[in-house]
């Protein structure tokens, strides 16, 4: 099994816990661990075969960090990490992930109020005990209460834990699932493996991770493999058919092993949703059949009708194949019967929100980003560095202007590379640079990066003002949310849609798993509005251009008509749309 992901996890956890220990995300050691994590993730080859000297030779890995990596690879643990875990248990780490509570605030809450969990924080808020602390106050209390509600953390139960189950953001769950599936498929005793459950349905958060393994061999070694993983904190169930473990991050992993002839039925059953499965079983019964995790069978004779693949089962039920992301009992079964399921998002011809290492948080040179776009077959690409008003990340106009020549040199008949910027929307809706400079760029999107707690009217008006600016062609990550960390801003969506229609401004579908913004709910709400969307990767590294694949699933989950996604259009149609949009504002092309 490739150990690089384990090392990346180690370094990221060290960075996270060291942030709390040194009370600063900008501390030297924190940044060193973050740099090393990025370096290891980019490594090619077997990290286990690398000695300390070889690790130090990798840009981004220092001598001290290299020694820690080697110790972890040799022994499976690290004393320093064990000490940090003891000092900052998961409940305290969860506190630090709430917007408005930084590492210094966590320390103050622990020392002065004994608050060491989200449940304890809610109790302290209800008792108005935070307002007596320096740096807090009544207004801060109300903001934190509103944040907890909008994050859906639930009310405290009698045992001090949240009454709603802990859920893991898709951005955290998906890499773990992919890594485990790859490792399982590499085993000689495994024919195939897949993740199921709410993750396969592409829900934004998951309660636990369901793994399904196909094997004709003895399942016990496969189950034993799961229990011995370095991420495992506790073994909850250990059997031949099912094994459940929990990780140090609180994720429960359930793994089942099935025979090849049962795979389709088991995958269908354990993917869900519950409501979708109930409706399928009712349909089977009405047709004289039974459906369970072992297959679709004749109710009278018990003879199996279909079991090996999901497609066979759906077709035997008189239905078109229903994609996992649609299985929520939202009309998909009726649509499958009538052959009216929403089509998948097909070819995407461009990406219109991409950063290079000119942005403060970008990690790939321009040439590498453009090469990756060509490899994906794109016909147009917008390089959109952070504009100057974003601290530590923004690009001054002189540097941005100088980038144009390099971009023009990389553009040709096969790929049009647009020179653009991601403008920052200020508190009052103002934008970076001056209008003339903005209009000199080929493509501008505008996004909010601060002032997330403004009242609804003020938040809505700042976005509308940005849409009304003649340089802005798209609003990026509309609600500013980060799934599981930062709640969406409060907006009057009807007013936003009205403005998007009037100004002909597209709304971004940010395909990064941490955001998936706009949400499925907003996409569905805009179904009857004359608003167009643009799927983007918001890539900060050339490998992140693949995020567009997540966007395809997200948009189909919302039943969005692909024709309303601008970058499914040909280059000629896109460029014509872009030019007409400016011309209709009396600004030419």
C-alpha positions as semicolon CSV with decimal commas, in nm:
position;residue;x (nm);y (nm);z (nm)
1;X;0,000;0,000;0,000
2;X;0,130;0,346;-0,094
3;X;0,241;0,516;0,229
4;X;0,247;0,871;0,087
5;X;-0,117;0,940;0,186
6;X;-0,040;0,826;0,542
7;X;0,254;1,065;0,559
8;X;0,045;1,349;0,418
9;X;-0,219;1,279;0,685
10;X;0,053;1,278;0,951
11;X;0,193;1,614;0,841
12;X;-0,148;1,777;0,810
13;X;-0,244;1,658;1,158
14;X;0,086;1,789;1,294
15;X;0,012;2,126;1,131
16;X;-0,340;2,133;1,272
17;X;-0,239;2,043;1,628
18;X;0,071;2,265;1,622
19;X;-0,152;2,557;1,523
20;X;-0,337;2,505;1,852
21;X;-0,018;2,447;2,046
22;X;0,154;2,762;1,920
23;X;-0,174;2,953;1,887
24;X;-0,100;3,071;1,534
25;X;-0,165;2,926;1,187
26;X;0,134;3,132;1,067
27;X;0,384;2,979;1,311
28;X;0,707;2,859;1,148
29;X;0,653;2,493;1,235
30;X;0,293;2,500;1,110
31;X;0,399;2,638;0,773
32;X;0,686;2,388;0,758
33;X;0,447;2,094;0,806
34;X;0,206;2,235;0,547
35;X;0,485;2,279;0,292
36;X;0,608;1,927;0,360
37;X;0,257;1,783;0,320
38;X;0,228;1,946;-0,023
39;X;0,574;1,820;-0,117
40;X;0,496;1,460;-0,018
41;X;0,164;1,469;-0,203
42;X;0,354;1,565;-0,519
43;X;0,624;1,298;-0,484
44;X;0,662;1,034;-0,752
45;X;0,788;0,696;-0,636
46;X;0,803;0,496;-0,314
47;X;0,849;0,719;-0,010
48;X;0,928;0,417;0,210
49;X;1,247;0,363;0,010
50;X;1,371;0,717;0,077
51;X;1,619;0,787;0,353
52;X;1,645;1,112;0,548
53;X;1,898;1,260;0,305
54;X;1,673;1,184;0,008
55;X;1,375;1,336;0,186
56;X;1,571;1,653;0,270
57;X;1,663;1,687;-0,098
58;X;1,291;1,726;-0,180
59;X;1,198;2,094;-0,197
60;X;0,966;2,177;0,092
61;X;1,094;1,910;0,335
62;X;1,335;2,030;0,603
63;X;1,578;1,827;0,812
64;X;1,358;1,806;1,123
65;X;1,049;1,712;0,924
66;X;1,240;1,449;0,725
67;X;1,347;1,283;1,050
68;X;0,987;1,275;1,171
69;X;0,869;1,124;0,842
70;X;1,134;0,853;0,857
71;X;1,052;0,775;1,222
72;X;0,684;0,740;1,136
73;X;0,756;0,513;0,839
74;X;0,989;0,293;1,045
75;X;0,785;0,268;1,366
76;X;0,427;0,353;1,271
77;X;0,400;0,634;1,528
78;X;0,556;0,961;1,641
79;X;0,600;1,061;2,006
80;X;0,546;1,429;1,932
81;X;0,213;1,356;1,761
82;X;0,104;1,135;2,051
83;X;0,171;1,423;2,294
84;X;-0,019;1,671;2,079
85;X;-0,314;1,434;2,046
86;X;-0,329;1,399;2,423
87;X;-0,314;1,775;2,471
88;X;-0,568;1,851;2,198
89;X;-0,828;1,574;2,169
90;X;-1,073;1,566;1,876
91;X;-1,340;1,763;2,068
92;X;-1,096;2,054;2,109
93;X;-0,988;2,036;1,744
94;X;-1,356;2,052;1,645
95;X;-1,387;2,376;1,845
96;X;-1,103;2,532;1,647
97;X;-1,283;2,461;1,319
98;X;-1,580;2,682;1,405
99;X;-1,563;3,015;1,220
100;X;-1,483;3,292;1,467
101;X;-1,288;3,070;1,706
102;X;-0,916;3,079;1,640
103;X;-0,642;2,899;1,835
104;X;-0,607;3,183;2,086
105;X;-0,982;3,176;2,151
106;X;-0,973;2,799;2,199
107;X;-0,701;2,839;2,460
108;X;-0,895;3,114;2,640
109;X;-1,217;2,909;2,641
110;X;-1,037;2,607;2,785
111;X;-0,843;2,796;3,052
112;X;-1,109;3,037;3,172
113;X;-1,438;2,851;3,115
114;X;-1,338;2,486;3,086
115;X;-1,496;2,465;2,740
116;X;-1,344;2,166;2,558
117;X;-1,616;2,064;2,312
118;X;-1,886;2,205;2,088
119;X;-2,152;2,083;2,330
120;X;-1,978;2,267;2,616
121;X;-1,952;2,577;2,400
122;X;-2,325;2,569;2,333
123;X;-2,394;2,539;2,706
124;X;-2,166;2,836;2,774
125;X;-2,341;3,038;2,504
126;X;-2,683;2,957;2,645
127;X;-2,561;3,063;2,988
128;X;-2,415;3,386;2,844
129;X;-2,081;3,305;3,002
130;X;-1,865;3,410;2,706
131;X;-1,952;3,779;2,723
132;X;-1,738;3,821;3,032
133;X;-1,423;3,710;2,848
134;X;-1,191;3,965;2,690
135;X;-1,235;3,960;2,314
136;X;-1,584;3,815;2,319
137;X;-1,890;4,008;2,438
138;X;-2,265;3,979;2,379
139;X;-2,244;4,045;2,005
140;X;-1,982;3,774;1,961
141;X;-2,201;3,533;2,156
142;X;-2,494;3,588;1,922
143;X;-2,274;3,542;1,615
144;X;-2,137;3,214;1,748
145;X;-2,485;3,086;1,832
146;X;-2,602;3,169;1,479
147;X;-2,295;2,999;1,332
148;X;-2,357;2,677;1,526
149;X;-2,717;2,670;1,406
150;X;-2,622;2,732;1,043
151;X;-2,357;2,461;1,058
152;X;-2,630;2,221;1,173
153;X;-2,445;2,102;1,481
154;X;-2,765;2,040;1,673
155;X;-2,859;2,104;2,034
156;X;-2,671;1,960;2,326
157;X;-2,810;1,636;2,464
158;X;-2,819;1,520;2,824
159;X;-2,481;1,351;2,784
160;X;-2,321;1,672;2,664
161;X;-2,287;1,550;2,305
162;X;-2,467;1,701;2,009
163;X;-2,809;1,540;1,957
164;X;-2,744;1,522;1,582
165;X;-2,488;1,260;1,475
166;X;-2,141;1,378;1,382
167;X;-2,107;1,407;1,007
168;X;-1,790;1,431;0,801
169;X;-1,753;1,677;0,514
170;X;-1,726;1,519;0,170
171;X;-1,387;1,685;0,114
172;X;-1,247;1,485;0,406
173;X;-1,431;1,159;0,340
174;X;-1,369;1,127;-0,035
175;X;-0,985;1,107;-0,026
176;X;-1,003;0,844;0,247
177;X;-1,252;0,640;0,047
178;X;-1,050;0,664;-0,273
179;X;-0,732;0,562;-0,096
180;X;-0,894;0,259;0,069
181;X;-1,060;0,147;-0,254
182;X;-0,730;0,171;-0,443
183;X;-0,557;-0,036;-0,175
184;X;-0,831;-0,299;-0,175
185;X;-0,830;-0,330;-0,552
186;X;-0,454;-0,387;-0,541
187;X;-0,501;-0,700;-0,327
188;X;-0,482;-1,041;-0,498
189;X;-0,781;-1,169;-0,300
190;X;-1,010;-0,882;-0,406
191;X;-1,188;-0,880;-0,741
192;X;-1,340;-0,533;-0,703
193;X;-1,429;-0,273;-0,441
194;X;-1,641;0,042;-0,420
195;X;-1,760;0,295;-0,168
196;X;-2,137;0,312;-0,118
197;X;-2,379;0,496;0,108
198;X;-2,424;0,871;0,118
199;X;-2,075;0,931;-0,020
200;X;-2,162;0,748;-0,340
201;X;-2,480;0,957;-0,358
202;X;-2,246;1,259;-0,335
203;X;-2,406;1,411;-0,028
204;X;-2,220;1,708;0,118
205;X;-2,162;1,533;0,451
206;X;-2,164;1,167;0,547
207;X;-2,240;0,986;0,870
208;X;-2,009;0,691;0,804
209;X;-1,814;0,538;0,518
210;X;-1,952;0,219;0,359
211;X;-1,709;-0,002;0,167
212;X;-1,817;-0,298;-0,043
213;X;-1,564;-0,563;-0,144
214;X;-1,611;-0,838;-0,403
215;X;-1,412;-1,152;-0,333
216;X;-1,428;-1,527;-0,377
217;X;-1,149;-1,580;-0,124
218;X;-1,154;-1,615;0,252
219;X;-1,279;-1,274;0,377
220;X;-1,093;-1,289;0,709
221;X;-0,757;-1,154;0,581
222;X;-0,940;-0,866;0,412
223;X;-1,121;-0,781;0,733
224;X;-0,797;-0,808;0,931
225;X;-0,632;-0,562;0,689
226;X;-0,894;-0,298;0,772
227;X;-0,846;-0,333;1,148
228;X;-0,467;-0,288;1,117
229;X;-0,471;0,040;0,925
230;X;-0,274;0,320;1,092
231;X;-0,575;0,552;1,086
232;X;-0,787;0,311;1,296
233;X;-0,847;0,410;1,657
234;X;-1,093;0,138;1,760
235;X;-1,244;-0,183;1,620
236;X;-1,620;-0,179;1,670
237;X;-1,724;-0,502;1,493
238;X;-1,495;-0,772;1,359
239;X;-1,661;-1,050;1,160
240;X;-1,632;-1,246;0,839
241;X;-1,909;-1,060;0,656
242;X;-1,884;-0,716;0,815
243;X;-1,618;-0,525;1,003
244;X;-1,657;-0,175;1,148
245;X;-1,381;0,054;1,275
246;X;-1,355;0,415;1,384
247;X;-1,067;0,646;1,296
248;X;-0,888;0,898;1,514
249;X;-1,085;1,169;1,333
250;X;-1,415;1,009;1,440
251;X;-1,509;0,854;1,105
252;X;-1,678;0,513;1,123
253;X;-1,588;0,277;0,838
254;X;-1,812;-0,023;0,767
255;X;-1,678;-0,287;0,527
256;X;-1,867;-0,581;0,382
257;X;-1,743;-0,864;0,161
258;X;-1,982;-1,017;-0,094
259;X;-1,962;-1,279;-0,366
260;X;-1,936;-1,163;-0,730
261;X;-2,288;-1,275;-0,818
262;X;-2,430;-1,055;-0,539
263;X;-2,230;-0,741;-0,611
264;X;-2,490;-0,537;-0,800
265;X;-2,767;-0,605;-0,550
266;X;-2,542;-0,528;-0,252
267;X;-2,413;-0,209;-0,412
268;X;-2,766;-0,095;-0,488
269;X;-2,888;-0,176;-0,137
270;X;-2,600;-0,018;0,054
271;X;-2,591;0,294;-0,164
272;X;-2,948;0,387;-0,071
273;X;-3,108;0,621;0,001
274;X;-3,351;0,446;0,234
275;X;-3,651;0,614;0,069
276;X;-3,527;0,518;-0,278
277;X;-3,475;0,157;-0,172
278;X;-3,821;0,136;-0,013
279;X;-3,982;0,255;-0,334
280;X;-3,785;0,004;-0,539
281;X;-3,891;-0,279;-0,308
282;X;-4,254;-0,170;-0,334
283;X;-4,224;-0,168;-0,711
284;X;-4,077;-0,517;-0,705
285;X;-4,359;-0,648;-0,487
286;X;-4,619;-0,499;-0,722
287;X;-4,454;-0,695;-1,004
288;X;-4,450;-1,024;-0,811
289;X;-4,085;-0,991;-0,715
290;X;-3,873;-0,939;-0,407
291;X;-3,567;-0,715;-0,376
292;X;-3,299;-0,718;-0,107
293;X;-2,922;-0,698;-0,077
294;X;-2,887;-1,044;-0,233
295;X;-3,079;-0,976;-0,552
296;X;-3,409;-0,933;-0,734
297;X;-3,603;-1,260;-0,728
298;X;-3,937;-1,408;-0,826
299;X;-4,163;-1,392;-0,519
300;X;-4,331;-1,722;-0,608
301;X;-4,031;-1,943;-0,691
302;X;-3,743;-1,756;-0,532
303;X;-3,547;-1,776;-0,857
304;X;-3,297;-1,494;-0,901
305;X;-3,388;-1,251;-1,178
306;X;-3,098;-1,007;-1,148
307;X;-2,818;-0,951;-0,897
308;X;-2,477;-0,909;-1,058
309;X;-2,511;-0,546;-1,170
310;X;-2,725;-0,249;-1,074
311;X;-2,817;-0,193;-1,440
312;X;-2,964;-0,542;-1,466
313;X;-3,179;-0,486;-1,158
314;X;-3,312;-0,149;-1,273
315;X;-3,389;-0,283;-1,620
316;X;-3,563;-0,590;-1,475
317;X;-3,781;-0,345;-1,278
318;X;-3,873;-0,166;-1,600
319;X;-3,653;0,136;-1,525
320;X;-3,364;0,315;-1,686
321;X;-3,042;0,298;-1,488
322;X;-3,054;0,564;-1,215
323;X;-2,720;0,726;-1,128
324;X;-2,628;0,706;-0,756
325;X;-2,641;1,085;-0,708
326;X;-3,009;1,086;-0,809
327;X;-3,129;0,820;-0,563
328;X;-3,309;1,040;-0,310
329;X;-3,676;0,965;-0,389
330;X;-3,706;1,303;-0,559
331;X;-3,899;1,178;-0,861
332;X;-3,611;0,982;-1,012
333;X;-3,799;0,648;-1,019
334;X;-4,095;0,800;-1,201
335;X;-3,855;0,977;-1,440
336;X;-3,666;0,651;-1,502
337;X;-3,991;0,477;-1,591
338;X;-4,083;0,756;-1,835
339;X;-3,727;0,778;-1,980
340;X;-3,696;1,136;-1,857
341;X;-3,401;1,124;-1,620
342;X;-3,179;1,434;-1,628
343;X;-2,893;1,382;-1,873
344;X;-2,537;1,372;-1,744
345;X;-2,313;1,672;-1,798
346;X;-2,115;1,579;-2,106
347;X;-1,806;1,743;-2,251
348;X;-1,669;2,050;-2,077
349;X;-1,464;2,271;-2,308
350;X;-1,309;2,517;-2,067
351;X;-1,230;2,622;-1,713
352;X;-1,285;2,984;-1,615
353;X;-1,149;3,006;-1,258
354;X;-0,789;2,890;-1,227
355;X;-0,492;3,021;-1,025
356;X;-0,117;2,986;-1,078
357;X;0,171;3,039;-0,839
358;X;0,149;3,413;-0,906
359;X;-0,140;3,411;-0,657
360;X;-0,019;3,389;-0,300
361;X;-0,187;3,053;-0,246
362;X;-0,125;2,910;-0,593
363;X;0,120;2,621;-0,630
364;X;0,173;2,556;-1,003
365;X;0,350;2,766;-1,265
366;X;0,144;2,903;-1,551
367;X;0,300;2,669;-1,809
368;X;0,208;2,360;-1,603
369;X;-0,152;2,478;-1,562
370;X;-0,190;2,543;-1,935
371;X;-0,035;2,204;-2,018
372;X;-0,280;2,032;-1,783
373;X;-0,570;2,215;-1,950
374;X;-0,452;2,099;-2,291
375;X;-0,428;1,742;-2,161
376;X;-0,794;1,763;-2,063
377;X;-0,885;1,871;-2,415
378;X;-0,996;2,220;-2,320
379;X;-1,048;2,482;-2,588
380;X;-1,050;2,783;-2,355
381;X;-0,902;2,861;-2,015
382;X;-0,915;3,169;-1,792
383;X;-0,620;3,238;-1,563
384;X;-0,777;3,428;-1,274
385;X;-0,526;3,530;-1,010
386;X;-0,643;3,677;-0,683
387;X;-0,674;4,054;-0,715
388;X;-0,478;4,298;-0,502
389;X;-0,719;4,354;-0,212
390;X;-0,679;4,003;-0,067
391;X;-0,399;4,006;0,195
392;X;-0,100;3,776;0,123
393;X;-0,273;3,625;-0,181
394;X;-0,355;3,918;-0,408
395;X;-0,150;4,027;-0,708
396;X;-0,060;4,398;-0,757
397;X;-0,166;4,539;-1,092
398;X;0,191;4,574;-1,223
399;X;0,256;4,201;-1,175
400;X;-0,082;4,110;-1,317
401;X;-0,028;4,330;-1,622
402;X;0,313;4,171;-1,679
403;X;0,149;3,825;-1,687
404;X;-0,042;3,908;-2,007
405;X;0,257;3,860;-2,239
406;X;0,329;3,516;-2,095
407;X;-0,038;3,416;-2,132
408;X;-0,056;3,538;-2,491
409;X;0,252;3,330;-2,576
410;X;0,080;3,015;-2,451
411;X;-0,247;3,075;-2,638
412;X;-0,292;2,923;-2,985
413;X;-0,552;2,790;-3,226
414;X;-0,622;2,484;-3,009
415;X;-0,650;2,661;-2,672
416;X;-0,753;3,020;-2,607
417;X;-0,599;3,135;-2,278
418;X;-0,777;3,436;-2,128
419;X;-0,604;3,684;-1,901
420;X;-0,830;3,741;-1,602
421;X;-0,863;3,797;-1,230
422;X;-1,071;3,689;-0,935
423;X;-1,181;4,023;-0,795
424;X;-1,255;4,061;-0,426
425;X;-1,598;4,202;-0,339
426;X;-1,558;4,455;-0,059
427;X;-1,801;4,514;0,223
428;X;-1,986;4,773;0,013
429;X;-1,961;4,581;-0,316
430;X;-1,652;4,767;-0,438
431;X;-1,391;4,581;-0,643
432;X;-1,013;4,574;-0,681
433;X;-0,823;4,793;-0,925
434;X;-0,993;5,068;-1,127
435;X;-1,257;5,011;-1,394
436;X;-1,025;5,079;-1,688
437;X;-0,776;4,821;-1,564
438;X;-1,051;4,567;-1,497
439;X;-1,189;4,620;-1,847
440;X;-0,845;4,558;-1,995
441;X;-0,869;4,198;-1,869
442;X;-1,029;3,928;-2,082
443;X;-1,232;3,774;-1,802
444;X;-1,330;3,881;-1,450
445;X;-1,513;3,696;-1,180
446;X;-1,591;3,850;-0,843
447;X;-1,613;3,668;-0,511
448;X;-1,659;3,743;-0,142
449;X;-1,367;3,652;0,085
450;X;-1,458;3,843;0,402
451;X;-1,746;4,003;0,596
452;X;-1,944;3,678;0,593
453;X;-2,168;3,785;0,881
454;X;-2,334;4,089;0,724
455;X;-2,714;4,109;0,747
456;X;-2,913;3,967;0,454
457;X;-2,990;4,298;0,287
458;X;-2,631;4,424;0,306
459;X;-2,491;4,090;0,188
460;X;-2,733;4,079;-0,103
461;X;-2,669;4,438;-0,208
462;X;-2,289;4,400;-0,211
463;X;-2,324;4,107;-0,452
464;X;-2,574;4,289;-0,672
465;X;-2,343;4,591;-0,693
466;X;-2,063;4,360;-0,808
467;X;-2,289;4,204;-1,072
468;X;-2,376;4,550;-1,200
469;X;-2,010;4,631;-1,264
470;X;-1,944;4,607;-1,639
471;X;-1,621;4,411;-1,592
472;X;-1,778;4,125;-1,394
473;X;-1,891;3,827;-1,596
474;X;-1,932;3,569;-1,319
475;X;-1,987;3,559;-0,942
476;X;-1,758;3,306;-0,777
477;X;-1,863;3,074;-0,492
478;X;-2,181;3,275;-0,431
479;X;-2,247;3,191;-0,066
480;X;-1,882;3,174;0,049
481;X;-1,943;2,850;0,235
482;X;-1,692;2,582;0,327
483;X;-1,882;2,260;0,394
484;X;-1,865;2,166;0,762
485;X;-1,655;2,472;0,852
486;X;-1,807;2,798;0,735
487;X;-2,183;2,834;0,682
488;X;-2,321;3,007;0,372
489;X;-2,385;3,380;0,390
490;X;-2,746;3,490;0,427
491;X;-2,881;3,604;0,088
492;X;-3,209;3,703;-0,076
493;X;-3,180;3,449;-0,355
494;X;-3,470;3,585;-0,557
495;X;-3,301;3,926;-0,565
496;X;-2,974;3,759;-0,665
497;X;-3,146;3,572;-0,950
498;X;-3,320;3,891;-1,062
499;X;-2,985;4,070;-1,079
500;X;-2,814;3,781;-1,257
501;X;-3,087;3,784;-1,522
502;X;-3,080;4,162;-1,561
503;X;-2,702;4,196;-1,577
504;X;-2,646;3,867;-1,762
505;X;-2,395;3,758;-1,500
506;X;-2,323;3,387;-1,467
507;X;-2,311;3,213;-1,128
508;X;-2,023;2,980;-1,055
509;X;-2,062;2,616;-0,961
510;X;-1,737;2,579;-0,771
511;X;-1,646;2,212;-0,813
512;X;-1,399;2,192;-0,527
513;X;-1,527;1,943;-0,269
514;X;-1,473;2,186;0,021
515;X;-1,717;2,433;-0,141
516;X;-1,956;2,280;-0,398
517;X;-2,095;2,633;-0,415
518;X;-2,359;2,702;-0,536
519;X;-2,536;2,424;-0,353
520;X;-2,779;2,170;-0,494
521;X;-3,062;2,353;-0,316
522;X;-2,977;2,680;-0,492
523;X;-2,938;2,510;-0,829
524;X;-3,281;2,354;-0,790
525;X;-3,431;2,684;-0,681
526;X;-3,296;2,848;-0,997
527;X;-3,449;2,582;-1,220
528;X;-3,721;2,812;-1,353
529;X;-3,504;3,124;-1,373
530;X;-3,317;3,255;-1,677
531;X;-2,979;3,220;-1,508
532;X;-2,672;3,046;-1,651
533;X;-2,399;2,871;-1,455
534;X;-2,031;2,801;-1,508
535;X;-1,859;2,496;-1,360
536;X;-1,506;2,575;-1,246
537;X;-1,225;2,396;-1,070
538;X;-1,097;2,701;-0,876
539;X;-0,769;2,512;-0,911
540;X;-0,464;2,629;-0,717
541;X;-0,253;2,339;-0,849
542;X;-0,260;2,189;-1,196
543;X;-0,379;1,854;-1,059
544;X;-0,692;2,023;-0,922
545;X;-0,829;2,080;-1,272
546;X;-0,984;1,734;-1,225
547;X;-1,230;1,888;-0,978
548;X;-1,452;1,950;-1,280
549;X;-1,543;1,580;-1,261
550;X;-1,697;1,640;-0,918
551;X;-1,896;1,929;-1,063
552;X;-2,056;1,702;-1,320
553;X;-2,196;1,484;-1,042
554;X;-2,302;1,786;-0,833
555;X;-2,493;1,946;-1,121
556;X;-2,669;1,625;-1,216
557;X;-2,766;1,572;-0,854
558;X;-2,948;1,906;-0,882
559;X;-3,116;1,797;-1,209
560;X;-2,952;2,096;-1,380
561;X;-2,997;2,111;-1,756
562;X;-2,644;2,088;-1,905
563;X;-2,745;2,342;-2,170
564;X;-2,743;2,607;-1,895
565;X;-2,379;2,540;-1,812
566;X;-2,177;2,790;-2,016
567;X;-1,856;2,590;-2,039
568;X;-2,030;2,294;-2,199
569;X;-2,060;2,527;-2,497
570;X;-1,808;2,524;-2,782
571;X;-1,529;2,782;-2,784
572;X;-1,702;2,970;-3,063
573;X;-2,032;2,987;-2,876
574;X;-1,864;3,081;-2,548
575;X;-1,656;3,361;-2,705
576;X;-1,964;3,491;-2,887
577;X;-2,164;3,490;-2,560
578;X;-1,884;3,671;-2,380
579;X;-1,858;3,937;-2,652
580;X;-2,233;3,987;-2,686
581;X;-2,259;4,025;-2,308
582;X;-2,025;4,325;-2,314
583;X;-2,174;4,466;-2,633
584;X;-2,524;4,470;-2,481
585;X;-2,383;4,691;-2,207
586;X;-2,256;4,933;-2,471
587;X;-1,895;4,844;-2,404
588;X;-1,796;4,670;-2,724
589;X;-1,614;4,336;-2,739
